Short mmCIF file of C-alpha atoms and ligand atoms in Angstrom, two decimals:
data_model
loop_
_atom_site.label_atom_id
_atom_site.label_comp_id
_atom_site.label_asym_id
_atom_site.label_seq_id
_atom_site.Cartn_x
_atom_site.Cartn_y
_atom_site.Cartn_z
CA MET A 26 -28.64 -18.65 8.08
CA THR A 27 -26.31 -15.77 7.04
CA SER A 28 -25.39 -13.49 9.92
CA THR A 29 -26.17 -9.81 9.52
CA ALA A 30 -23.59 -8.59 12.10
CA PRO A 31 -19.92 -9.55 12.46
CA ALA A 32 -18.89 -11.32 15.63
CA THR A 33 -17.17 -8.56 17.58
CA SER A 34 -15.24 -8.45 20.79
CA PRO A 35 -16.31 -6.26 23.81
CA THR A 36 -13.43 -3.93 22.93
CA PHE A 37 -14.41 -3.66 19.26
CA VAL A 38 -13.61 -0.37 17.49
CA ASN A 39 -14.72 0.77 14.04
CA GLY A 40 -12.42 3.32 12.49
CA ASP A 41 -10.49 5.72 14.72
CA VAL A 42 -7.80 5.73 12.00
CA SER A 43 -6.58 2.19 12.51
CA PHE A 44 -5.92 -0.68 14.93
CA TRP A 45 -2.14 0.07 14.61
CA TYR A 46 -2.63 3.16 16.76
CA ARG A 47 -4.31 1.35 19.68
CA GLU A 48 -0.90 0.62 21.12
CA GLY A 49 0.26 4.03 22.24
CA GLY A 50 -2.82 5.94 21.10
CA LEU A 51 -3.20 8.54 18.39
CA PRO A 52 -0.18 10.82 18.42
CA ALA A 53 -0.33 14.29 19.96
CA ARG A 54 -0.44 16.93 17.24
CA ARG A 55 2.63 18.88 16.29
CA PRO A 56 2.14 22.60 15.82
CA ALA A 57 0.50 23.91 12.66
CA LEU A 58 2.25 26.23 10.18
CA PRO A 59 2.70 29.58 12.05
CA GLY A 60 2.41 31.72 8.87
CA ASP A 61 4.25 32.40 5.64
CA LEU A 62 7.55 30.48 5.32
CA ASP A 63 10.57 30.18 3.00
CA VAL A 64 12.23 26.78 2.66
CA ASP A 65 14.18 24.89 0.01
CA VAL A 66 11.79 21.90 -0.18
CA ALA A 67 8.12 21.70 0.74
CA LEU A 68 6.75 18.17 1.07
CA VAL A 69 2.92 18.11 0.88
CA GLY A 70 1.69 15.10 2.84
CA GLY A 71 3.17 13.49 5.96
CA GLY A 72 3.01 9.83 4.96
CA LEU A 73 5.91 7.56 4.03
CA THR A 74 6.44 9.29 0.67
CA GLY A 75 6.97 12.72 2.25
CA LEU A 76 8.90 11.40 5.22
CA TRP A 77 11.31 9.15 3.26
CA THR A 78 12.01 12.07 0.91
CA ALA A 79 12.75 14.31 3.85
CA TYR A 80 14.96 11.67 5.44
CA TYR A 81 17.18 11.07 2.46
CA LEU A 82 17.38 14.73 1.44
CA LYS A 83 18.40 15.84 4.95
CA GLN A 84 20.93 13.09 5.19
CA ALA A 85 22.50 14.05 1.82
CA GLN A 86 22.45 17.75 2.50
CA PRO A 87 22.01 18.64 6.17
CA ASP A 88 21.67 22.40 5.56
CA LEU A 89 18.59 22.03 3.32
CA ARG A 90 15.55 23.75 4.79
CA ILE A 91 12.73 21.19 4.51
CA ALA A 92 9.08 21.45 5.61
CA VAL A 93 6.50 18.68 5.67
CA LEU A 94 2.90 20.05 5.47
CA GLU A 95 0.34 17.61 6.80
CA LYS A 96 -3.40 18.08 7.01
CA GLU A 97 -3.96 15.84 10.06
CA PHE A 98 -0.89 14.15 11.64
CA ALA A 99 2.06 12.32 10.14
CA GLY A 100 0.83 8.77 9.47
CA PHE A 101 -2.87 9.61 9.33
CA GLY A 102 -3.24 8.23 5.79
CA ALA A 103 -2.50 4.86 4.26
CA SER A 104 0.98 4.83 5.77
CA GLY A 105 -0.57 4.35 9.25
CA ARG A 106 -3.38 2.04 8.16
CA ASN A 107 -1.89 -0.51 5.75
CA GLY A 108 -1.58 -4.34 5.92
CA GLY A 109 2.09 -4.17 6.89
CA TRP A 110 3.42 -5.96 3.81
CA LEU A 111 6.89 -4.57 3.25
CA SER A 112 7.03 -6.37 -0.03
CA ALA A 113 8.91 -6.30 -3.32
CA GLU A 114 5.79 -6.66 -5.45
CA PRO A 115 6.15 -4.16 -8.30
CA PRO A 116 4.04 -1.00 -8.04
CA GLY A 117 2.81 -1.36 -11.56
CA GLN A 118 2.74 -3.57 -14.57
CA MET A 119 6.23 -4.53 -15.57
CA HIS A 120 5.37 -5.09 -19.24
CA ARG A 121 4.15 -1.45 -19.39
CA TYR A 122 7.38 -0.15 -17.84
CA ALA A 123 9.29 -2.41 -20.25
CA LYS A 124 7.32 -1.23 -23.27
CA ALA A 125 8.42 2.37 -22.68
CA HIS A 126 11.99 1.64 -21.57
CA GLY A 127 12.97 -1.91 -22.45
CA TRP A 128 13.16 -5.02 -20.29
CA PRO A 129 16.58 -4.28 -18.73
CA ALA A 130 15.09 -1.15 -17.19
CA ALA A 131 12.03 -3.05 -15.88
CA VAL A 132 14.29 -5.74 -14.44
CA ALA A 133 16.42 -3.02 -12.77
CA MET A 134 13.29 -1.64 -11.21
CA GLN A 135 12.45 -5.10 -9.80
CA ARG A 136 15.96 -5.43 -8.36
CA GLU A 137 15.56 -2.02 -6.70
CA MET A 138 12.26 -3.25 -5.14
CA PHE A 139 14.08 -6.24 -3.69
CA SER A 140 16.83 -4.11 -2.19
CA SER A 141 14.35 -1.44 -0.96
CA VAL A 142 12.83 -4.02 1.40
CA ASP A 143 16.24 -4.45 3.00
CA GLU A 144 16.91 -0.69 2.94
CA VAL A 145 13.76 -0.01 5.06
CA ILE A 146 14.85 -2.73 7.53
CA ARG A 147 18.44 -1.30 7.60
CA VAL A 148 17.25 2.25 8.31
CA ALA A 149 14.76 1.11 10.95
CA ALA A 150 17.62 -0.71 12.76
CA ALA A 151 20.12 2.09 12.32
CA GLU A 152 17.67 4.79 13.56
CA GLY A 153 16.22 2.78 16.39
CA ILE A 154 12.71 2.50 14.89
CA GLU A 155 11.03 -0.42 16.57
CA ALA A 156 8.25 -1.51 14.16
CA ASP A 157 7.78 -5.26 14.87
CA ILE A 158 9.73 -5.96 11.65
CA ARG A 159 10.28 -9.55 10.78
CA LYS A 160 11.34 -10.81 7.36
CA ASP A 161 9.83 -14.27 6.85
CA GLY A 162 8.68 -13.68 3.26
CA LEU A 163 5.41 -13.71 1.38
CA LEU A 164 3.09 -16.56 0.45
CA HIS A 165 0.69 -16.36 -2.49
CA VAL A 166 -1.81 -19.12 -1.93
CA ALA A 167 -4.14 -20.73 -4.50
CA THR A 168 -7.37 -22.23 -3.14
CA ASN A 169 -9.07 -23.36 -6.35
CA ALA A 170 -8.05 -24.70 -9.74
CA ALA A 171 -8.35 -21.36 -11.56
CA GLN A 172 -6.13 -19.66 -8.95
CA GLN A 173 -3.65 -22.45 -9.17
CA GLN A 174 -3.54 -22.03 -12.94
CA ARG A 175 -2.98 -18.25 -12.56
CA LEU A 176 0.01 -18.90 -10.28
CA ARG A 177 1.49 -21.27 -12.84
CA ASP A 178 0.79 -18.93 -15.75
CA ARG A 179 2.45 -16.03 -13.98
CA LEU A 180 5.70 -17.82 -13.27
CA PRO A 181 7.42 -17.43 -16.69
CA SER A 182 6.75 -13.70 -16.84
CA LEU A 183 7.98 -13.24 -13.25
CA ARG A 184 11.12 -15.04 -14.17
CA ALA A 185 11.58 -12.68 -17.11
CA GLU A 186 11.04 -9.73 -14.76
CA GLY A 187 13.98 -10.75 -12.62
CA TRP A 188 12.49 -13.19 -10.06
CA GLY A 189 15.15 -15.92 -9.97
CA GLU A 190 14.87 -19.42 -8.45
CA ASP A 191 15.71 -18.06 -4.96
CA ASP A 192 13.42 -15.07 -5.29
CA LEU A 193 10.29 -17.14 -5.96
CA VAL A 194 9.85 -20.76 -4.78
CA GLU A 195 6.94 -23.01 -5.76
CA LEU A 196 5.29 -24.93 -2.93
CA ASP A 197 2.80 -27.80 -3.22
CA ALA A 198 -0.03 -28.18 -0.76
CA ASP A 199 2.01 -30.25 1.70
CA GLN A 200 4.98 -27.91 1.65
CA LEU A 201 2.64 -24.97 2.28
CA ALA A 202 0.96 -26.83 5.18
CA GLU A 203 4.32 -27.11 6.87
CA ARG A 204 4.32 -23.29 7.11
CA VAL A 205 0.62 -22.56 7.43
CA ARG A 206 -2.61 -24.50 6.94
CA VAL A 207 -4.95 -22.48 4.67
CA ALA A 208 -8.20 -24.41 4.07
CA GLY A 209 -8.47 -25.84 0.59
CA ALA A 210 -5.01 -24.65 -0.47
CA ARG A 211 -3.68 -26.39 -3.54
CA SER A 212 -0.34 -24.72 -4.05
CA ALA A 213 1.59 -21.53 -3.24
CA GLN A 214 4.54 -19.38 -4.25
CA TRP A 215 6.84 -18.15 -1.55
CA SER A 216 9.13 -15.18 -1.90
CA PRO A 217 11.74 -14.21 0.73
CA HIS A 218 11.46 -10.51 -0.25
CA CYS A 219 8.81 -9.40 2.19
CA ALA A 220 8.75 -8.39 5.87
CA ARG A 221 5.90 -7.95 8.30
CA ILE A 222 5.80 -4.45 9.78
CA GLN A 223 3.55 -2.56 12.19
CA PRO A 224 2.62 0.38 10.03
CA ALA A 225 1.94 3.02 12.69
CA LYS A 226 5.19 2.24 14.46
CA LEU A 227 7.15 2.63 11.25
CA VAL A 228 5.65 5.91 10.11
CA ARG A 229 5.60 7.42 13.54
CA GLY A 230 9.17 6.37 14.17
CA LEU A 231 10.30 7.83 10.88
CA ALA A 232 8.52 11.14 11.58
CA ASP A 233 10.37 11.41 14.89
CA VAL A 234 13.68 10.64 13.18
CA VAL A 235 13.30 13.28 10.44
CA GLU A 236 12.19 15.87 13.00
CA ARG A 237 15.31 15.16 15.04
CA MET A 238 17.35 15.66 11.88
CA GLY A 239 15.95 19.19 11.62
CA VAL A 240 12.99 18.75 9.30
CA ALA A 241 9.99 20.89 10.25
CA ILE A 242 6.70 18.94 10.35
CA TYR A 243 3.59 21.13 10.45
CA GLU A 244 0.43 19.20 11.33
CA GLY A 245 -3.16 20.34 11.12
CA THR A 246 -2.00 22.20 7.99
CA GLU A 247 -4.03 21.50 4.85
CA VAL A 248 -2.53 22.54 1.54
CA THR A 249 -5.25 23.86 -0.74
CA GLU A 250 -3.20 24.57 -3.80
CA ILE A 251 0.18 23.74 -5.22
CA ARG A 252 1.85 25.95 -7.78
CA PRO A 253 5.42 26.54 -8.94
CA GLY A 254 7.43 27.77 -5.96
CA GLU A 255 4.45 27.70 -3.57
CA ALA A 256 2.31 25.44 -1.40
CA VAL A 257 -0.75 27.44 -0.32
CA THR A 258 -2.53 26.87 3.02
CA ARG A 259 -5.13 28.87 4.91
CA LEU A 260 -2.45 29.47 7.58
CA GLY A 261 0.12 30.92 5.25
CA THR A 262 2.01 30.22 2.00
CA VAL A 263 5.17 28.14 1.97
CA ARG A 264 7.58 29.33 -0.72
CA ALA A 265 10.06 26.70 -1.86
CA THR A 266 12.35 25.91 -4.75
CA ASN A 267 10.77 22.45 -4.90
CA VAL A 268 7.24 21.60 -3.95
CA ILE A 269 6.54 17.85 -3.86
CA ARG A 270 3.05 16.39 -3.86
CA ALA A 271 3.08 13.29 -1.58
CA LEU A 272 -0.67 12.75 -1.11
CA GLU A 273 -1.24 9.32 -2.88
CA GLY A 274 -4.93 8.42 -2.25
CA PHE A 275 -5.76 11.98 -1.18
CA THR A 276 -4.41 13.55 -4.39
CA ALA A 277 -7.88 13.92 -5.86
CA GLY A 278 -8.76 16.43 -3.07
CA LEU A 279 -6.25 18.95 -4.48
CA ARG A 280 -7.44 21.53 -7.00
CA GLY A 281 -6.82 20.38 -10.56
CA SER A 282 -5.77 16.84 -9.55
CA HIS A 283 -9.08 15.05 -9.15
CA ARG A 284 -8.61 12.68 -12.08
CA ASP A 285 -4.92 11.82 -11.65
CA TRP A 286 -5.09 8.96 -9.24
CA LEU A 287 -8.25 7.12 -8.19
CA PRO A 288 -8.67 6.99 -4.37
CA MET A 289 -9.11 3.22 -4.04
CA ASN A 290 -10.54 2.14 -0.75
CA SER A 291 -9.13 -0.86 1.19
CA SER A 292 -10.54 -2.15 4.42
CA MET A 293 -9.22 -4.31 7.18
CA ILE A 294 -10.29 -6.31 10.23
CA VAL A 295 -8.17 -7.63 13.01
CA THR A 296 -9.13 -10.40 15.39
CA GLU A 297 -8.68 -10.56 19.07
CA PRO A 298 -5.50 -12.46 20.06
CA LEU A 299 -6.00 -16.12 19.08
CA GLU A 300 -5.98 -18.92 21.63
CA GLN A 301 -2.88 -21.15 21.41
CA SER A 302 -5.14 -24.08 20.38
CA VAL A 303 -6.33 -22.02 17.37
CA TRP A 304 -2.73 -21.22 16.34
CA ASP A 305 -1.91 -24.89 16.74
CA GLU A 306 -4.63 -25.81 14.27
CA ILE A 307 -3.45 -23.15 11.80
CA GLY A 308 0.16 -23.98 12.32
CA TRP A 309 1.40 -20.51 11.28
CA ARG A 310 4.46 -20.02 13.49
CA GLY A 311 6.40 -17.57 11.40
CA ALA A 312 5.52 -14.03 10.31
CA GLU A 313 4.98 -14.75 6.65
CA LEU A 314 2.54 -12.41 4.90
CA ILE A 315 -0.21 -14.24 3.04
CA GLY A 316 -2.22 -13.25 0.03
CA ASP A 317 -4.81 -15.28 -1.83
CA GLU A 318 -5.19 -15.47 -5.58
CA ALA A 319 -8.83 -14.48 -5.75
CA ASN A 320 -9.68 -11.77 -8.27
CA SER A 321 -10.86 -9.62 -5.38
CA TYR A 322 -7.79 -10.71 -3.44
CA CYS A 323 -7.06 -10.34 0.27
CA TYR A 324 -3.86 -9.67 2.25
CA ILE A 325 -3.15 -11.15 5.65
CA GLN A 326 -0.58 -10.73 8.45
CA ARG A 327 0.00 -12.41 11.74
CA THR A 328 0.57 -9.55 14.20
CA THR A 329 3.27 -9.59 16.77
CA ASP A 330 0.70 -10.04 19.55
CA GLY A 331 -0.88 -13.11 17.95
CA ARG A 332 -3.84 -11.75 16.02
CA ILE A 333 -4.78 -12.12 12.36
CA ALA A 334 -5.21 -8.93 10.35
CA ILE A 335 -6.87 -9.33 7.02
CA GLY A 336 -7.68 -6.76 4.34
CA GLY A 337 -9.49 -6.50 1.09
CA ARG A 338 -11.41 -4.19 -1.21
CA GLY A 339 -14.82 -3.70 0.48
CA ILE A 340 -16.40 -0.61 -1.12
CA PRO A 341 -13.69 0.07 -3.67
CA TYR A 342 -14.49 3.59 -4.64
CA MET A 343 -16.76 6.44 -3.47
CA TYR A 344 -18.54 8.70 -5.94
CA GLY A 345 -16.65 11.91 -6.88
CA SER A 346 -13.36 10.53 -5.51
CA HIS A 347 -14.68 11.17 -1.99
CA VAL A 348 -12.52 9.84 0.81
CA ASP A 349 -13.76 9.16 4.32
CA GLN A 350 -11.61 10.54 7.08
CA ARG A 351 -11.53 8.44 10.19
CA GLY A 352 -11.57 5.05 8.52
CA GLU A 353 -15.00 3.66 9.45
CA THR A 354 -15.94 0.39 7.67
CA ARG A 355 -19.42 -0.63 6.64
CA THR A 356 -20.96 -3.72 8.12
CA ALA A 357 -21.20 -5.51 4.76
CA THR A 358 -17.47 -5.13 4.26
CA GLN A 359 -16.71 -6.38 7.77
CA LEU A 360 -18.86 -9.42 7.06
CA GLN A 361 -17.09 -10.04 3.76
CA LEU A 362 -13.70 -9.95 5.46
CA GLN A 363 -14.90 -12.12 8.33
CA ALA A 364 -16.15 -14.66 5.80
CA ILE A 365 -12.73 -14.74 4.07
CA LEU A 366 -10.98 -15.14 7.42
CA ARG A 367 -13.22 -18.09 8.38
CA GLN A 368 -12.94 -19.68 4.93
CA HIS A 369 -9.17 -19.60 4.98
CA PHE A 370 -8.76 -20.40 8.65
CA PRO A 371 -11.84 -22.37 9.88
CA ALA A 372 -10.19 -22.65 13.30
CA THR A 373 -11.14 -18.95 13.84
CA ARG A 374 -14.88 -19.87 13.72
CA ASN A 375 -15.33 -18.57 17.32
CA THR A 376 -12.77 -15.76 17.15
CA ALA A 377 -14.16 -12.23 17.46
CA ILE A 378 -13.21 -9.18 15.43
CA ASP A 379 -11.58 -6.51 17.60
CA HIS A 380 -11.11 -3.65 15.21
CA THR A 381 -11.99 -2.64 11.66
CA TRP A 382 -10.81 0.35 9.59
CA SER A 383 -10.41 1.57 6.03
CA GLY A 384 -8.11 3.86 4.08
CA VAL A 385 -7.34 5.03 0.54
CA LEU A 386 -4.46 4.26 -1.77
CA GLY A 387 -3.77 5.80 -5.20
CA VAL A 388 -4.40 4.03 -8.50
CA PRO A 389 -3.31 5.57 -11.75
CA ARG A 390 -5.37 4.79 -14.89
CA ASP A 391 -2.64 2.41 -16.22
CA TRP A 392 -1.96 0.88 -12.76
CA CYS A 393 1.67 2.00 -12.88
CA ALA A 394 3.28 4.13 -10.18
CA THR A 395 5.30 7.22 -11.06
CA VAL A 396 7.87 9.56 -9.60
CA HIS A 397 8.42 12.88 -11.26
CA LEU A 398 10.21 16.20 -10.92
CA ASP A 399 9.84 19.05 -13.39
CA GLN A 400 13.24 20.73 -13.14
CA ARG A 401 11.79 23.94 -14.74
CA THR A 402 8.99 24.54 -12.28
CA GLY A 403 10.45 22.64 -9.27
CA LEU A 404 7.15 20.74 -8.90
CA GLY A 405 7.27 16.99 -8.29
CA TRP A 406 5.34 14.03 -7.01
CA ALA A 407 5.44 10.30 -6.28
CA GLY A 408 2.65 7.85 -5.81
CA GLY A 409 0.02 5.71 -7.45
CA TYR A 410 1.61 2.67 -5.97
CA VAL A 411 -1.49 0.49 -6.50
CA GLY A 412 -1.38 -0.99 -3.03
CA HIS A 413 2.41 -1.61 -2.86
CA GLY A 414 3.46 1.64 -1.34
CA VAL A 415 5.03 0.51 1.89
CA THR A 416 8.29 -0.45 0.15
CA THR A 417 7.89 1.77 -2.93
CA THR A 418 7.66 5.00 -0.88
CA ASN A 419 11.25 4.32 0.23
CA LEU A 420 12.41 3.97 -3.43
CA ALA A 421 10.47 7.08 -4.26
CA GLY A 422 12.12 9.03 -1.43
CA ARG A 423 15.63 8.14 -2.60
CA THR A 424 14.72 8.86 -6.21
CA LEU A 425 13.24 12.30 -5.36
CA ARG A 426 16.41 13.08 -3.40
CA ASP A 427 18.49 12.42 -6.53
CA LEU A 428 16.14 14.38 -8.80
CA ILE A 429 15.98 17.35 -6.40
CA LEU A 430 19.79 17.38 -5.87
CA ARG A 431 20.25 16.83 -9.67
CA GLN A 432 22.28 13.68 -9.14
CA ASP A 433 22.65 11.49 -12.27
CA THR A 434 22.18 8.11 -10.62
CA ASP A 435 20.74 4.71 -11.62
CA LEU A 436 17.59 5.57 -9.67
CA VAL A 437 16.69 8.50 -11.85
CA ARG A 438 16.86 6.25 -14.91
CA LEU A 439 14.34 3.74 -13.65
CA PRO A 440 11.29 3.37 -15.91
CA TRP A 441 8.77 4.83 -13.50
CA VAL A 442 10.60 8.20 -13.40
CA GLY A 443 8.81 10.91 -15.41
CA ARG A 444 6.21 8.50 -16.73
CA ARG A 445 3.13 10.26 -18.14
CA VAL A 446 -0.16 9.34 -16.44
CA ARG A 447 -3.43 9.37 -18.33
CA GLY A 448 -6.39 10.77 -16.30
CA TRP A 449 -9.37 8.74 -15.12
CA GLU A 450 -12.74 9.13 -16.78
CA PRO A 451 -15.05 11.85 -15.54
CA GLU A 452 -18.04 11.00 -13.25
CA PRO A 453 -20.37 9.20 -13.42
CA LEU A 454 -18.35 6.91 -15.70
CA ARG A 455 -15.56 6.59 -13.15
CA TRP A 456 -17.91 5.48 -10.35
CA LEU A 457 -19.96 3.15 -12.60
CA GLY A 458 -16.81 1.64 -14.07
CA VAL A 459 -14.97 0.87 -10.85
CA ARG A 460 -18.06 -0.33 -8.99
CA SER A 461 -19.02 -2.63 -11.87
CA LEU A 462 -15.50 -4.02 -12.09
CA TYR A 463 -15.50 -5.15 -8.47
CA VAL A 464 -18.98 -6.62 -8.83
CA ALA A 465 -17.48 -8.51 -11.82
CA TYR A 466 -14.43 -9.65 -9.84
CA ARG A 467 -16.59 -11.05 -7.05
CA ALA A 468 -18.83 -12.80 -9.60
CA ALA A 469 -15.70 -14.22 -11.28
CA ASP A 470 -14.50 -15.53 -7.87
CA ARG A 471 -17.85 -17.26 -7.30
CA HIS A 472 -17.63 -18.71 -10.84
CA GLU A 473 -14.09 -19.98 -10.24
CA ASN A 474 -15.09 -21.50 -6.84
CA SER A 475 -17.62 -23.65 -8.65
CA GLY A 476 -14.84 -25.67 -10.17
CA LEU A 477 -13.57 -23.69 -13.20
CA ALA A 478 -10.08 -24.74 -14.34
CA ARG A 479 -8.96 -21.40 -15.63
CA THR A 480 -9.46 -17.68 -14.90
CA SER A 481 -13.13 -16.79 -15.43
CA ALA A 482 -13.98 -14.96 -18.66
CA ILE A 483 -15.66 -12.32 -16.49
CA ALA A 484 -12.38 -11.57 -14.69
CA ARG A 485 -10.46 -11.53 -18.00
CA LEU A 486 -12.83 -9.02 -19.46
CA ALA A 487 -12.73 -6.90 -16.29
CA ASN A 488 -8.91 -6.93 -16.45
CA VAL A 489 -9.00 -5.62 -20.02
CA ILE A 490 -11.43 -2.85 -19.16
CA SER A 491 -9.67 -1.82 -15.95
CA GLY A 492 -6.25 -1.91 -17.56
CA ARG A 493 -4.99 -3.96 -14.53
C1 FAD B 9 -5.98 -0.42 4.17
C2 FAD B 9 -4.71 -0.33 3.37
C3 FAD B 9 -3.90 -1.45 3.27
C4 FAD B 9 -2.71 -1.33 2.58
N1 FAD B 9 -1.82 -2.39 2.65
C5 FAD B 9 -0.58 -2.25 2.02
C6 FAD B 9 0.42 -3.26 2.27
O1 FAD B 9 0.25 -4.17 3.13
N2 FAD B 9 1.61 -3.07 1.67
C7 FAD B 9 1.86 -2.03 0.79
O2 FAD B 9 2.93 -1.97 0.20
N3 FAD B 9 0.95 -1.08 0.66
C8 FAD B 9 -0.24 -1.15 1.23
N4 FAD B 9 -1.16 -0.14 1.13
C9 FAD B 9 -0.75 1.09 0.37
C10 FAD B 9 0.24 1.95 1.13
O3 FAD B 9 -0.14 2.04 2.53
C11 FAD B 9 0.33 3.35 0.50
O4 FAD B 9 0.57 3.22 -0.85
C12 FAD B 9 1.39 4.22 1.17
O5 FAD B 9 1.27 4.22 2.52
C13 FAD B 9 1.26 5.66 0.56
O6 FAD B 9 2.07 6.49 1.31
P1 FAD B 9 1.97 8.04 1.05
O7 FAD B 9 2.87 8.74 1.95
O8 FAD B 9 2.21 8.29 -0.43
O9 FAD B 9 0.41 8.45 1.29
P2 FAD B 9 -0.35 8.51 2.68
O10 FAD B 9 0.21 7.68 3.73
O11 FAD B 9 -1.79 8.35 2.36
O12 FAD B 9 -0.06 10.01 3.15
C14 FAD B 9 -0.67 11.12 2.58
C15 FAD B 9 -0.81 12.17 3.70
O13 FAD B 9 -1.33 13.43 3.12
C16 FAD B 9 -2.21 13.99 4.06
N5 FAD B 9 -3.03 14.94 3.33
C17 FAD B 9 -4.17 14.67 2.62
N6 FAD B 9 -4.60 15.79 2.00
C18 FAD B 9 -3.74 16.83 2.37
C19 FAD B 9 -3.64 18.18 2.03
N7 FAD B 9 -4.52 18.74 1.22
N8 FAD B 9 -2.61 18.89 2.56
C20 FAD B 9 -1.70 18.33 3.35
N9 FAD B 9 -1.76 17.01 3.70
C21 FAD B 9 -2.75 16.26 3.19
C22 FAD B 9 -2.92 12.81 4.66
O14 FAD B 9 -3.48 13.16 5.92
C23 FAD B 9 -1.83 11.79 4.77
O15 FAD B 9 -1.21 11.76 6.02
C24 FAD B 9 -2.40 -0.16 1.84
C25 FAD B 9 -3.26 0.92 1.87
C26 FAD B 9 -4.42 0.84 2.60
C27 FAD B 9 -5.32 2.04 2.67
#
């Protein structure tokens, strides 16, 4: 009989931003914008994009007047809710970047992603940000023949994109089992370029650091309109030479931006701490991040206090680019994630779910992230990281620094800089399209689980339509 309710612990919480805030509680609010203000740079959005940009700008030019304008509190969005993969996965399709700028530029972008993982770790150590960081790499695991074939097929193009022999290592089922026992696993690929982080600790720590450097962070301050030289709020207007939009999944809420990036929903569950006997059965002693190769894939981390956190799509998109605020997750999604948890790790059969939450990330129509600054108007943005924003926000911050300070560096020549983004279809096409795609991906996964040797035709068609 299928259960209609997830197995939850007595301390179970649904939403309340995310589990990552349970340790230490939600942060006390900083003051809101006191009225009209003049600064050099206004950063709209207090997530990692806004904060990294503030950090690198202030470091390069300490006398710059910088204000971060945040609707709720710094870290309220995806930056305080994510799966904690500080990974070098590209924030877009390399062949698309290469098509516009050539393969050397795409490979340079991949190398920057590798080094950005280490840059985040370096800054966290240098600034005393304690974010449970541990770099044990990333495992992509195949649990059926079609997934295994996808891993094999992807290898040549990854090599061409700059993943050398040391950057990506193939593991057979036995080699994988030495690291972690995922039920039914046939093979895996391991990359050293990924660290486990505790998202709220990272974003909160970074906000404190930039504030100490002299950046003003105004919370409870919603920007209603961005125009050249101005970020408009109900509390006052911030005039600035540069106004940078750093809203990712919330971009659609801004006037005139509702078709730029699709607010894609992602949901997570975290278990209660596992008994040692359960860990012994799973054998996962390191802090590797784990992703499966299903079409509606999931992402997994072992938390520092011995829980498993697992995320996936759930309800991928809400009509009219609506975003929920506090991160509540529907029961059906909790059950889906619980089923994936038990499927991959049967030893968790009696483990309860302690917290569930959701958030939004930004997806451009061509699934390729962009960073941009119009030198004429001073308006800029970065985002659309398609679920790989934890590392890419750092690269975005350093790139925006160079663009704002008009530095001619290698970063400003990367292929995602100034890339034009096509808008999403109007409603109801957008809703129908995205919802149908994820129904298709789930059907494709069921099809592949029935013994298919290659990627299901349903998934291939869905990939063509989605542009993924
Ligand atoms: C559940 C989940 C799991 C994820 N897992 C991973 C992962 O493991 N690895 C990875 O690389 N990426 C992951 N991502 C994506 C990654 O977290 C994001 O791409 C990244 O954090 C985006 O950072 P940001 O600063 O651009 O946006 P956000 O962190 O979303 O920040 C935007 C901020 O803008 C504020 N805001 C909204 N509207 C306004 C307004 N009008 N005025 C002022 N402020 C406003 C919001 O409150 C928010 O604080 C995940 C995302 C989600 C939701």
